[in-house]
Coordinates of C-alpha atoms and ligand atoms in Angstrom, one line a residue:
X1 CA 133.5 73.7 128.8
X2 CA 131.1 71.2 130.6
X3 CA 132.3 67.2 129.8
X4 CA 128.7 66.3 131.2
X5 CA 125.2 68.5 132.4
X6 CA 122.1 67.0 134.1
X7 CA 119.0 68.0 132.4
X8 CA 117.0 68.7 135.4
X9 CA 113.1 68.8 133.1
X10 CA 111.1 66.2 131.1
X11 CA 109.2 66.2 127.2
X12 CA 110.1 68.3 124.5
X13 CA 112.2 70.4 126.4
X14 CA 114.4 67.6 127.7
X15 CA 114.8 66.8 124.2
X16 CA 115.7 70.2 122.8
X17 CA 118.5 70.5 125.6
X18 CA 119.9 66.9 125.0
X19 CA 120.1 68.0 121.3
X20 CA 122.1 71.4 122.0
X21 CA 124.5 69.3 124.4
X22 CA 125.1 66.3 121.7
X23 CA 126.2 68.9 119.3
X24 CA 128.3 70.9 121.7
X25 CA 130.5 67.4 122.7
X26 CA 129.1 67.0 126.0
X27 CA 127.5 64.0 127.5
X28 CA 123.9 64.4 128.9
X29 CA 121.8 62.8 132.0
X30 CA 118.2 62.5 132.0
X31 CA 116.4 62.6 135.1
X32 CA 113.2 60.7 135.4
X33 CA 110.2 59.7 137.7
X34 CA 107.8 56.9 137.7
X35 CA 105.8 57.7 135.1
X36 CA 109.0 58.6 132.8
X37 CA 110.6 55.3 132.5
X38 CA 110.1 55.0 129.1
X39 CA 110.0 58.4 128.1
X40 CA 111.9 60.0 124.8
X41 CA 114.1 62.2 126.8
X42 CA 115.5 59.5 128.8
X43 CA 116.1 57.4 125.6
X44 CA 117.8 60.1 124.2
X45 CA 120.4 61.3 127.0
X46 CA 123.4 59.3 127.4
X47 CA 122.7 58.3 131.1
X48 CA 120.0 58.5 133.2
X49 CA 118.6 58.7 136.7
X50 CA 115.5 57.8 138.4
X51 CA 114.3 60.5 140.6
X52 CA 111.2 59.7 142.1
X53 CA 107.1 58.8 142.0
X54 CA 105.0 59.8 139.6
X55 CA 104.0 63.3 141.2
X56 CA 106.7 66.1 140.7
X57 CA 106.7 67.4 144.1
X58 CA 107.8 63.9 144.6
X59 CA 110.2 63.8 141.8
X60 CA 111.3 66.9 139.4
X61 CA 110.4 69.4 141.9
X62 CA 112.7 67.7 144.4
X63 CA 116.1 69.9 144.7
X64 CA 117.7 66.9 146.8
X65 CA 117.2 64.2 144.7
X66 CA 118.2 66.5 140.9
X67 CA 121.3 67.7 142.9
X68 CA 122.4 64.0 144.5
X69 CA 121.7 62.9 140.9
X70 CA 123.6 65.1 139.3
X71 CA 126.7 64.5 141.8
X72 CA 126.2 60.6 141.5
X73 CA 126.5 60.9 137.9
X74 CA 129.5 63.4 137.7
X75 CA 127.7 65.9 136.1
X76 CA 129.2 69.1 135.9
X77 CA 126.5 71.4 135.5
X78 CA 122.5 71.7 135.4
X79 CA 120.2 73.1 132.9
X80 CA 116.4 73.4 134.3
X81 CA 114.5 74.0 131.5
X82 CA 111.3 75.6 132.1
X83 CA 108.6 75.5 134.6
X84 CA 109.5 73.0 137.2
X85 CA 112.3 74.3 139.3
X86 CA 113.8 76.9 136.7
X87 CA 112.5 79.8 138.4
X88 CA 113.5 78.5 141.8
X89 CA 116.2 81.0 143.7
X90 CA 116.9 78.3 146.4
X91 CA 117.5 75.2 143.5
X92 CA 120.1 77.6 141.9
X93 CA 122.1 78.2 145.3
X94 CA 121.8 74.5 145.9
X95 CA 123.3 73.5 143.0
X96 CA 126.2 76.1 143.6
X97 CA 126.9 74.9 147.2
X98 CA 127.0 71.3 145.9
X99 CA 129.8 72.7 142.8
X100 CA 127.4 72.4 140.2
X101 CA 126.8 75.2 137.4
X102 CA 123.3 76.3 137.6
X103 CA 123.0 77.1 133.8
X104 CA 120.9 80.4 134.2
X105 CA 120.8 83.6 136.0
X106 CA 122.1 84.3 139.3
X107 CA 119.7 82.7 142.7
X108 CA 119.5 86.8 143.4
X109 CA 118.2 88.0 139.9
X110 CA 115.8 85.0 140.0
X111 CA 114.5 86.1 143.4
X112 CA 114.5 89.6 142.7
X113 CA 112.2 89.0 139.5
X114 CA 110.3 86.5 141.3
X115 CA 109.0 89.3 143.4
X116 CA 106.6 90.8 140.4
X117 CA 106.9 94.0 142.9
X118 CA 110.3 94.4 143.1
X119 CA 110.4 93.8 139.1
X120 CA 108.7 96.7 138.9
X121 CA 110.6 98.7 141.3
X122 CA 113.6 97.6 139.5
X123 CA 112.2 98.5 135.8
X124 CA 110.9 102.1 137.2
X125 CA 114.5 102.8 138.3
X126 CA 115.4 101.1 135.1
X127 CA 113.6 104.0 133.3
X128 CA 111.0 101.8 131.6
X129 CA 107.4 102.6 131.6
X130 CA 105.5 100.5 133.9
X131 CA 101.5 99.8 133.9
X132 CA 99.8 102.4 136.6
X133 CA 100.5 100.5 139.7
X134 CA 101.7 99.9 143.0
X135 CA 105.0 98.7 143.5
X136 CA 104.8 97.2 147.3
X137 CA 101.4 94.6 148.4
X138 CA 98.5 95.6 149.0
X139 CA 96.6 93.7 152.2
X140 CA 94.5 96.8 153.5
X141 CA 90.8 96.5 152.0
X142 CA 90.6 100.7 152.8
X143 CA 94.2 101.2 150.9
X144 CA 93.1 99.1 148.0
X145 CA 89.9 101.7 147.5
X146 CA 91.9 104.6 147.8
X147 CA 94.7 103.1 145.2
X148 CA 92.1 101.4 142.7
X149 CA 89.9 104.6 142.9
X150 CA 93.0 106.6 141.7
X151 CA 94.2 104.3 139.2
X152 CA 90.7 103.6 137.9
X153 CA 88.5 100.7 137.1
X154 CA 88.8 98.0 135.7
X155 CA 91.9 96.9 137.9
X156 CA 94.0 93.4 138.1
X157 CA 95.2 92.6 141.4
X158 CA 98.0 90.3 140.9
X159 CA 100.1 87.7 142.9
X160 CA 103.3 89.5 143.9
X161 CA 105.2 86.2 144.0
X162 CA 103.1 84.8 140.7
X163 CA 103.1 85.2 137.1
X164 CA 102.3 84.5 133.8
X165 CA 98.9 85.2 134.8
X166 CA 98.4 82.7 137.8
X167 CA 96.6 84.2 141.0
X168 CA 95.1 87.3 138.4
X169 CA 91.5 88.9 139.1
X170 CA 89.8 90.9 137.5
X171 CA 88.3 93.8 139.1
X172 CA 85.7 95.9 137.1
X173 CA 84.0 98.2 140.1
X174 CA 84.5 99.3 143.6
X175 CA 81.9 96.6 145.4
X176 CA 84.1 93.5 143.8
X177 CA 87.4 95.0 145.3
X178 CA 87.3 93.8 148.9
X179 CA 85.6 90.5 148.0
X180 CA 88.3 90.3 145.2
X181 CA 91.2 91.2 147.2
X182 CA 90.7 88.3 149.8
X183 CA 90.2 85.9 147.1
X184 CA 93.4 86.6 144.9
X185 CA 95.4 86.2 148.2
X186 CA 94.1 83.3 149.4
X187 CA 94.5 81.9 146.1
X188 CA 98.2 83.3 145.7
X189 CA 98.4 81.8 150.0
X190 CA 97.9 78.5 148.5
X191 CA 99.8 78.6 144.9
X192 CA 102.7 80.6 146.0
X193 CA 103.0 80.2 150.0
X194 CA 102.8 83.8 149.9
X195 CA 99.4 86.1 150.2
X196 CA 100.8 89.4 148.6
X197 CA 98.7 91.1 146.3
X198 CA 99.8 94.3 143.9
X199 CA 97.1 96.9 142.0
X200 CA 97.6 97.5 138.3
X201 CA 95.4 99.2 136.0
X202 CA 94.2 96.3 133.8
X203 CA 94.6 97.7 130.2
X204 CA 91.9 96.3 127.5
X205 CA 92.6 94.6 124.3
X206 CA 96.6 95.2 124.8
X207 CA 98.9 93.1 123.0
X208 CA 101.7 91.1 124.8
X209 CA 104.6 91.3 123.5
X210 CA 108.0 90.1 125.3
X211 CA 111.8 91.0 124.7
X212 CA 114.4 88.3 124.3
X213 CA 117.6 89.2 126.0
X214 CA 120.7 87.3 126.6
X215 CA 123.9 88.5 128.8
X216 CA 127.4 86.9 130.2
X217 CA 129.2 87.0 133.2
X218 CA 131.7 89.7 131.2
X219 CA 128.4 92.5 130.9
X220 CA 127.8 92.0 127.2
X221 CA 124.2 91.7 126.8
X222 CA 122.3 91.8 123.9
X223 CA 118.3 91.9 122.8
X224 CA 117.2 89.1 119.9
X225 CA 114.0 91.3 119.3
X226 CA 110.7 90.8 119.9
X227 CA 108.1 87.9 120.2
X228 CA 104.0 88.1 120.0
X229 CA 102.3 86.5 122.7
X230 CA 98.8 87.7 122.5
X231 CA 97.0 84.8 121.6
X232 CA 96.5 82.8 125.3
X233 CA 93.5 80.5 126.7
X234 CA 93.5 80.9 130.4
X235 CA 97.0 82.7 130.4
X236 CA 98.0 79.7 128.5
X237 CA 99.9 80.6 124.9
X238 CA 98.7 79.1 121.7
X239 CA 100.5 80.6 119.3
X240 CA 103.3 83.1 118.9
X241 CA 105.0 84.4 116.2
X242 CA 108.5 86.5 115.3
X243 CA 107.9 89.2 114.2
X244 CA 105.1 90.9 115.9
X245 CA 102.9 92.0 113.0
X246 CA 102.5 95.8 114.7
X247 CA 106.3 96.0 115.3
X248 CA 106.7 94.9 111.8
X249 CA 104.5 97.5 111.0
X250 CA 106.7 100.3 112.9
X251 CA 110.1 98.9 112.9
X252 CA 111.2 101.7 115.6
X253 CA 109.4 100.3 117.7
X254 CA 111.8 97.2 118.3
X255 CA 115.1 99.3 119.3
X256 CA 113.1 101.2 121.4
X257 CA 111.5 98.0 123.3
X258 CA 114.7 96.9 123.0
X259 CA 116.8 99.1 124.7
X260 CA 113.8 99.5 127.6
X261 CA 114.6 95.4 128.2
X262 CA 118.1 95.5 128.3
X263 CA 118.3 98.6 131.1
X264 CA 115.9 96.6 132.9
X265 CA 118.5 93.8 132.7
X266 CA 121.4 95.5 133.0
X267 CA 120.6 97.1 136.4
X268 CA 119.3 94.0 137.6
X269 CA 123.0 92.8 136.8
X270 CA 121.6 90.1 135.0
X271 CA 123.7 87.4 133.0
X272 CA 121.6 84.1 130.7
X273 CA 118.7 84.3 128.6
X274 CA 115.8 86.2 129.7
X275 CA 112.5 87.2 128.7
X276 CA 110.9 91.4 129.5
X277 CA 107.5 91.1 129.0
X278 CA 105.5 94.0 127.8
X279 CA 101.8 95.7 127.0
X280 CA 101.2 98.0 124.4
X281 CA 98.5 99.8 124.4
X282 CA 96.4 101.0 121.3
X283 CA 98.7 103.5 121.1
X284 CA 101.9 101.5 120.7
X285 CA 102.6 103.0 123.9
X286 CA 104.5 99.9 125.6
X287 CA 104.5 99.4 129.5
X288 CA 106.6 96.7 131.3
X289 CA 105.0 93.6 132.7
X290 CA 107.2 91.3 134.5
X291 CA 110.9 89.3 133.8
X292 CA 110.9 85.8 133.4
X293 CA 114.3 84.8 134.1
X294 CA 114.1 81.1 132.3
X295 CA 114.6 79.9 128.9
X296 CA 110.5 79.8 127.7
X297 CA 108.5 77.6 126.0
X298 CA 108.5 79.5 122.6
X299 CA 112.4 80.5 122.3
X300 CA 112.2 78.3 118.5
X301 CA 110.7 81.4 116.8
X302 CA 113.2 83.7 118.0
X303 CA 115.8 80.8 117.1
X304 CA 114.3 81.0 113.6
X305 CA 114.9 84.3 112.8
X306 CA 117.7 85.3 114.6
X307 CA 119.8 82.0 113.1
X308 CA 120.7 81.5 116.7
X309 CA 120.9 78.3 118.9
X310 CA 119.6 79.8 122.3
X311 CA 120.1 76.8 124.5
X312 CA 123.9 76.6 123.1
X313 CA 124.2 79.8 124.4
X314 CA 123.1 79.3 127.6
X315 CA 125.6 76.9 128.1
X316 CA 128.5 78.7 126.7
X317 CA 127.6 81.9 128.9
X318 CA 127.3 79.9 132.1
X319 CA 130.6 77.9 131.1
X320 CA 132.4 81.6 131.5
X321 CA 132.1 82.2 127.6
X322 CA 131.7 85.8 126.4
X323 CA 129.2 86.2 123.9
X324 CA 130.4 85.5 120.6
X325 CA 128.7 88.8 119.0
X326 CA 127.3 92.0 119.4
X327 CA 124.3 93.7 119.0
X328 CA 125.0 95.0 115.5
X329 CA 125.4 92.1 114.6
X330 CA 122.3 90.8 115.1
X331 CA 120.0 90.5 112.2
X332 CA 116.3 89.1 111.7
X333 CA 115.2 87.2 109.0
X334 CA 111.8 86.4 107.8
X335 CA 108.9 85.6 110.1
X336 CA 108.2 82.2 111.9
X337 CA 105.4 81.0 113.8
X338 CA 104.9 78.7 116.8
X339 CA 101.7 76.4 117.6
X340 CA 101.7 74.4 120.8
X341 CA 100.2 70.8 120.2
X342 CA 98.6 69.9 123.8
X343 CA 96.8 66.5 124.5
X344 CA 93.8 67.9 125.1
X345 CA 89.8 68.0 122.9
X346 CA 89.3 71.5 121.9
X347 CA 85.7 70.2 121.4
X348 CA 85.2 69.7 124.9
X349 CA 86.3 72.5 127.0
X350 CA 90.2 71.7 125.9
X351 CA 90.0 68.7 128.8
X352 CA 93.4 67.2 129.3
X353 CA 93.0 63.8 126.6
X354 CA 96.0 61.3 128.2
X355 CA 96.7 58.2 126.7
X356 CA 98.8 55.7 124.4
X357 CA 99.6 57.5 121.4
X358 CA 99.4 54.9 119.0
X359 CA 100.6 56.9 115.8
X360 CA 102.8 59.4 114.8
X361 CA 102.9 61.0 111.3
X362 CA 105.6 64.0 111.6
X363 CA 105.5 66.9 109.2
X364 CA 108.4 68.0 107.9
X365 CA 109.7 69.9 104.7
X366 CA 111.6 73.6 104.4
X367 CA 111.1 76.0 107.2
X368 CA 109.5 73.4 109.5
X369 CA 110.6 72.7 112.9
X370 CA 109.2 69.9 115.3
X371 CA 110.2 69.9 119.0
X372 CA 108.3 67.1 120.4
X373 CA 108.6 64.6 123.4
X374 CA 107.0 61.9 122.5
X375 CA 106.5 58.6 120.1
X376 CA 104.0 56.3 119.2
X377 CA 103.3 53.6 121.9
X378 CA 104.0 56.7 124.3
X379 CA 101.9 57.2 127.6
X380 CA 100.7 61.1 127.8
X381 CA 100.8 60.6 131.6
X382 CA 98.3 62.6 133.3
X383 CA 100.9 64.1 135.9
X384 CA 102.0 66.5 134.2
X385 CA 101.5 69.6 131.3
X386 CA 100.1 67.7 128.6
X387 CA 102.2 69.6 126.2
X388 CA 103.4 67.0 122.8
X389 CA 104.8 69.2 120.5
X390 CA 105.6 72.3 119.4
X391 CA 105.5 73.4 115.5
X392 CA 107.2 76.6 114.3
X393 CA 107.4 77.4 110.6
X394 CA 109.8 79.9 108.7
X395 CA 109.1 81.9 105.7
X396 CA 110.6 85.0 104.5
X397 CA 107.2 86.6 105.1
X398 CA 104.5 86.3 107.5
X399 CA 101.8 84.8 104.9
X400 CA 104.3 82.5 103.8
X401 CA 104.9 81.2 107.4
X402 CA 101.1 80.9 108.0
X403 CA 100.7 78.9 104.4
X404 CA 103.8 77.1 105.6
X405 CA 102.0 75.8 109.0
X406 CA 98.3 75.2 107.7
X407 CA 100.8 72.7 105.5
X408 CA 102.4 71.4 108.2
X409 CA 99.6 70.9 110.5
X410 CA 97.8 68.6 107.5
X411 CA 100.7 66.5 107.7
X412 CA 100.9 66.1 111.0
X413 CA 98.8 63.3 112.8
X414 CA 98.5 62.2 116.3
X415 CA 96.3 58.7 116.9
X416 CA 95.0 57.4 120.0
X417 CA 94.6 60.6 121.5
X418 CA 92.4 64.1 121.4
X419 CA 95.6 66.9 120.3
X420 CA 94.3 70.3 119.4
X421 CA 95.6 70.4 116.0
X422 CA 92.3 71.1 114.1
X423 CA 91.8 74.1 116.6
X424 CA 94.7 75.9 114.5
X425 CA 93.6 74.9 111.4
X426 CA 90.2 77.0 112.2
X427 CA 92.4 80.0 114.0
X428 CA 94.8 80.5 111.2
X429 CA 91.6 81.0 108.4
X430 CA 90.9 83.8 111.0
X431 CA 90.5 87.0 109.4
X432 CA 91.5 88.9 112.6
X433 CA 94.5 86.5 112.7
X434 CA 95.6 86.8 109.1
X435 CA 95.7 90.7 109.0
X436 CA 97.7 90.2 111.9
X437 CA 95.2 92.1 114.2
X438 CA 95.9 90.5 117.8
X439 CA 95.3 91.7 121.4
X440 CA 95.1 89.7 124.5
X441 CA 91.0 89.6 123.9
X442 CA 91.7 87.4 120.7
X443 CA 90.8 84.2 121.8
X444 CA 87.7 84.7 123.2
X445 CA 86.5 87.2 120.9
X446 CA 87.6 84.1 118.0
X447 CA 85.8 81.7 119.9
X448 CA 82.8 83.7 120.3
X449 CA 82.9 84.6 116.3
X450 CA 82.8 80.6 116.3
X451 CA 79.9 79.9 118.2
X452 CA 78.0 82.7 116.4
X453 CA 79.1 81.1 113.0
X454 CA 77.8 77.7 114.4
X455 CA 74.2 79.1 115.2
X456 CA 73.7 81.0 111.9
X457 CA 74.1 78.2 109.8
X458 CA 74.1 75.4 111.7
X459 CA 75.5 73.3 108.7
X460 CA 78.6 75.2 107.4
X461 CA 81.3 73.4 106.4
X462 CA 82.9 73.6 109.8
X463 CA 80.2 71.7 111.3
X464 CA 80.4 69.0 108.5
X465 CA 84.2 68.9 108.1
X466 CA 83.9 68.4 112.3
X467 CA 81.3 65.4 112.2
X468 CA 83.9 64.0 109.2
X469 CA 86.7 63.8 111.9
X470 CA 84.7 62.0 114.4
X471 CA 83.5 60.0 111.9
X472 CA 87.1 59.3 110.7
X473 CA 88.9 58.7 113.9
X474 CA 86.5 56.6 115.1
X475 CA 86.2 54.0 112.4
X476 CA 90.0 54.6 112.4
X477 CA 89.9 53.1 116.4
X478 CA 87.1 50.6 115.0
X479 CA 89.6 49.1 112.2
X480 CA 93.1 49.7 114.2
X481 CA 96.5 48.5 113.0
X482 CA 99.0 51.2 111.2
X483 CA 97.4 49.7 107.7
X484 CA 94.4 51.4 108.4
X485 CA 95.2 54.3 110.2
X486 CA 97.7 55.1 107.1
X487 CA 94.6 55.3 105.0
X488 CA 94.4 58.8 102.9
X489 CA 90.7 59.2 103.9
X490 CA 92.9 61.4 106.6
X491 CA 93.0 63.8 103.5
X492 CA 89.8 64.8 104.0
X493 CA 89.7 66.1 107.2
X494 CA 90.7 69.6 105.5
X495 CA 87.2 69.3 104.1
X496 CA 88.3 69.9 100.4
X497 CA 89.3 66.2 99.7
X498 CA 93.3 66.9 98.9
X499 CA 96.6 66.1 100.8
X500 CA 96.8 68.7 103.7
X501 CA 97.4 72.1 102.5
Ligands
MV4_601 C1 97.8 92.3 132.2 C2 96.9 92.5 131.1 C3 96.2 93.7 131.1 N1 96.5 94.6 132.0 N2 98.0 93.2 133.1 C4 98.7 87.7 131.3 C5 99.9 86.9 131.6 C6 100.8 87.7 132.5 N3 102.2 87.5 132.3 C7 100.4 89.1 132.1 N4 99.1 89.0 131.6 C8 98.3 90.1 131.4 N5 98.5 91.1 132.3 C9 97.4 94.4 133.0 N6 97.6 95.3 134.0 C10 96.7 91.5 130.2 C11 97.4 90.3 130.3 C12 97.2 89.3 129.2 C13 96.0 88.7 129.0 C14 94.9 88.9 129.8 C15 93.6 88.3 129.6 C16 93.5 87.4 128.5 C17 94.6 87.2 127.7 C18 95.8 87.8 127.9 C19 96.9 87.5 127.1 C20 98.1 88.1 127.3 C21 98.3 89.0 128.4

């Protein structure tokens, strides 16, 4: 096993892998830029290293400076995280040339997914189902016609080196394609270095649902079910939750997605954690997506109620270790829920709110689970995804896990600044959310419900129990000092004048 890894990330995620490597014996360096000083994740690790400015093409997107770090400090391996460079084919070699264990996939299964054509190449030989497409770029205005007139409108053209929804357009009739097609690529020119542009058939009011699998370097692989991702602002998740409600609904339905994931894995010759994303249609009818070949954001659900420690595992696998089970005996328990507290005022557009945080109340109680990078007197610097937190609540049903986080969220309290808590408060009242009826058009079909709520009676509650916040927070600012901003008039905020939930 490892004696020391480089945690090559920042926030909560920093944190979550500095916890799995403090139980697992091994000692932990933090990397950190400008802005970072001070941060949690530094604190936490056992050493740390100063990588750069504040920008993160200047600091944790700079291969040369993680891997010198990590040599420098005698690390023996690196674990990415997510975003930054986890999905980077050229940061895994370069920590293989310089003797260090990238903890993750191989550099050639991470550039083979990373080419969102080639994925889909891959899962057709695979067997899966794929989403009516093409499986090489499109860059011929005349070709596109021909393809989008067979496939059908509405189309998506997508980036062929994107993902999760970056460099996406919609395209609803043949006089938008052209125009359409130049756009996405310049767009995907200037995210992605790279122009290419695929055809799919966009399907409506899918859900999006994504496969958990894991695999070692011996070819044991595994799936760890299913998670629902439907609910997304802008291609951003909100909330996910284990189990789906419709596979809940039609249990077969898991084995079957299950078994799709893990050919799509296996002939990809895959080894780590990964995540098969997937469409289902109205029909339950499920279609492959893309691979993300990371650990992602909400892997704590899946953690939840699988009884699993995902990062640990990651670590043991790239260490050599076989995986200590197989898929019988994999078992899931309950339902759990994830909400993703960003700095940012739902009130205004969701804009980015950085700041001094200058209290912290933390739920906590049975089947809660905080994963959080930050503290109060904290600087939400501006650089970077203004993720905080993430809450994830267990119950041994699914209404118990939604009771369980409208609880939790009461509890919790962020001061100095905007967080999106009370956004989740309003979502999970939803009754589309709690039957469990969820597609990708949920968000701005609830939003919508919202504004139409807020024009037929323009003094509901809502609107009341909204002008009672403001009100609150600011004389909360006005008066200052942890005294004050301890005071129970915080109760109130849920409108009905009793501790939270
Ligand atoms: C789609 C789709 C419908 N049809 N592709 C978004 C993130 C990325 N990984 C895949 N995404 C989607 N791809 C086709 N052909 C629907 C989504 C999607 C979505 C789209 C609009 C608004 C919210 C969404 C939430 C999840 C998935």
């Amino acid at each position: 096993m490892f004696r020391k890894v480089l945690v090559a990330n920042r926030g909560e995620i920093a944190v979550r892998i500095i916890r799995a490597l403090g139980e697992m014996d091994i000692r932990s360096v933090a990397v950190y830029s400008d802005a970072d000083r001070a941060a949690l994740h530094v604190r936490m690790a056992g050493e740390a290293a100063h990588i750069g400015p504040s920008p993160s093409v200047e600091s944790y997107l700079r291969i040369d400076k993680i891997v010198a770090a990590a040599k420098e400090h005698g690390a023996d391996a690196i674990h990415p995280g997510y975003g930054f460079l986890s999905e980077n084919a050229e940061f895994a070699e370069a920590c293989e040339s310089a003797g260090l264990v990238f903890i993750g996939p191989s550099a050639a299964s991470i550039r083979q997914m990373g080419s969102k054509t080639a994925a889909r190449t891959l899962a057709k030989v695979a067997g899966a189902p794929l989403v009516p497409g093409t499986e090489s770029p499109v860059s011929d205005p005349a070709d596109a016609r021909t393809i989008a007139n067979g496939i059908g409108y509405p189309v998506f053209l997508k980036a062929a080196a994107g993902g999760g929804g970056k460099g996406m357009r919609r395209v609803d009739c043949e006089a938008d394609l052209e125009a359409a097609l130049r756009d996405a690529s310049s767009e995907a020119e200037r995210a992605f270095n790279n122009g290419e542009v695929y055809i799919e058939k966009l399907v409506e009011c899918a859900r999006h649902i994504e496969i958990q699998i894991i695999g070692d370097r011996h070819g044991n692989m595994v799936h760890l079910g299913e998670r629902e991702c439907s609910i997304q602002r802008r291609h951003q998740k909100v909330i996910e939750e284990c189990p789906s409600p419709l596979v809940a609904a039609h249990p077969e339905m898991r084995a079957a997605m299950g078994e799709a994931a893990l050919s799509i894995a296996r002939s990809a010759g895959y080894h780590n954690a990964g995540t098969i994303e997937f469409l289902v249609d109205g029909n339950s009818r499920f279609y492959f997506l893309e691979m993300n070949t990371r650990l992602q954001v909400e892997h704590p659900i899946t953690e939840l109620v699988t009884g699993l420690d995902l990062v640990q595992l990651q670590i043991r696998i790239a260490a050599g270790e076989k995986l200590p089970f197989t898929q019988r005996d994999i078992s899931w328990r309950g339902s759990a829920l994830e909400c993703r507290i960003y700095a940012e005022d739902p009130n205004s557009g969701f804009l980015p709110s950085p700041g001094r945080i200058t209290q912290v109340e933390r739920p906590s109680g049975p089947g809660v689970r905080l994963d959080s990078g930050v503290y109060p007197g904290w600087e939400v610097p501006m650089e970077y995804d203004p993720l905080l937190a993430k809450i994830s609540t267990w119950a041994e049903t699914r209404e118990g896990a939604i009771a369980r986080m409208k609880r939790t969220l009461g509890e919790y309290y962020v001061a100095g600044i905007k967080t999106n808590i009370t956004f989740f408060k309003r979502i999970l009242e939803d009754p589309e959310f709690v039957a469990g009826r969820l597609h990708t058009g949920f968000i701005d079909e609830y939003l919508r419900r919202c504004r139409q709520r807020a024009a037929d009676q323009p003094d509901s509650e809502s609107e009341a129990v909204q002008v009672l916040v403001a009100a609150v927070f600011s004389m909360r600012h006005k008066s200052g000092g942890p005294k004050a901003a301890a005071s129970p008039s915080r109760w109130l905020v849920d409108g009905r004048g009793r501790m939270g939930g």
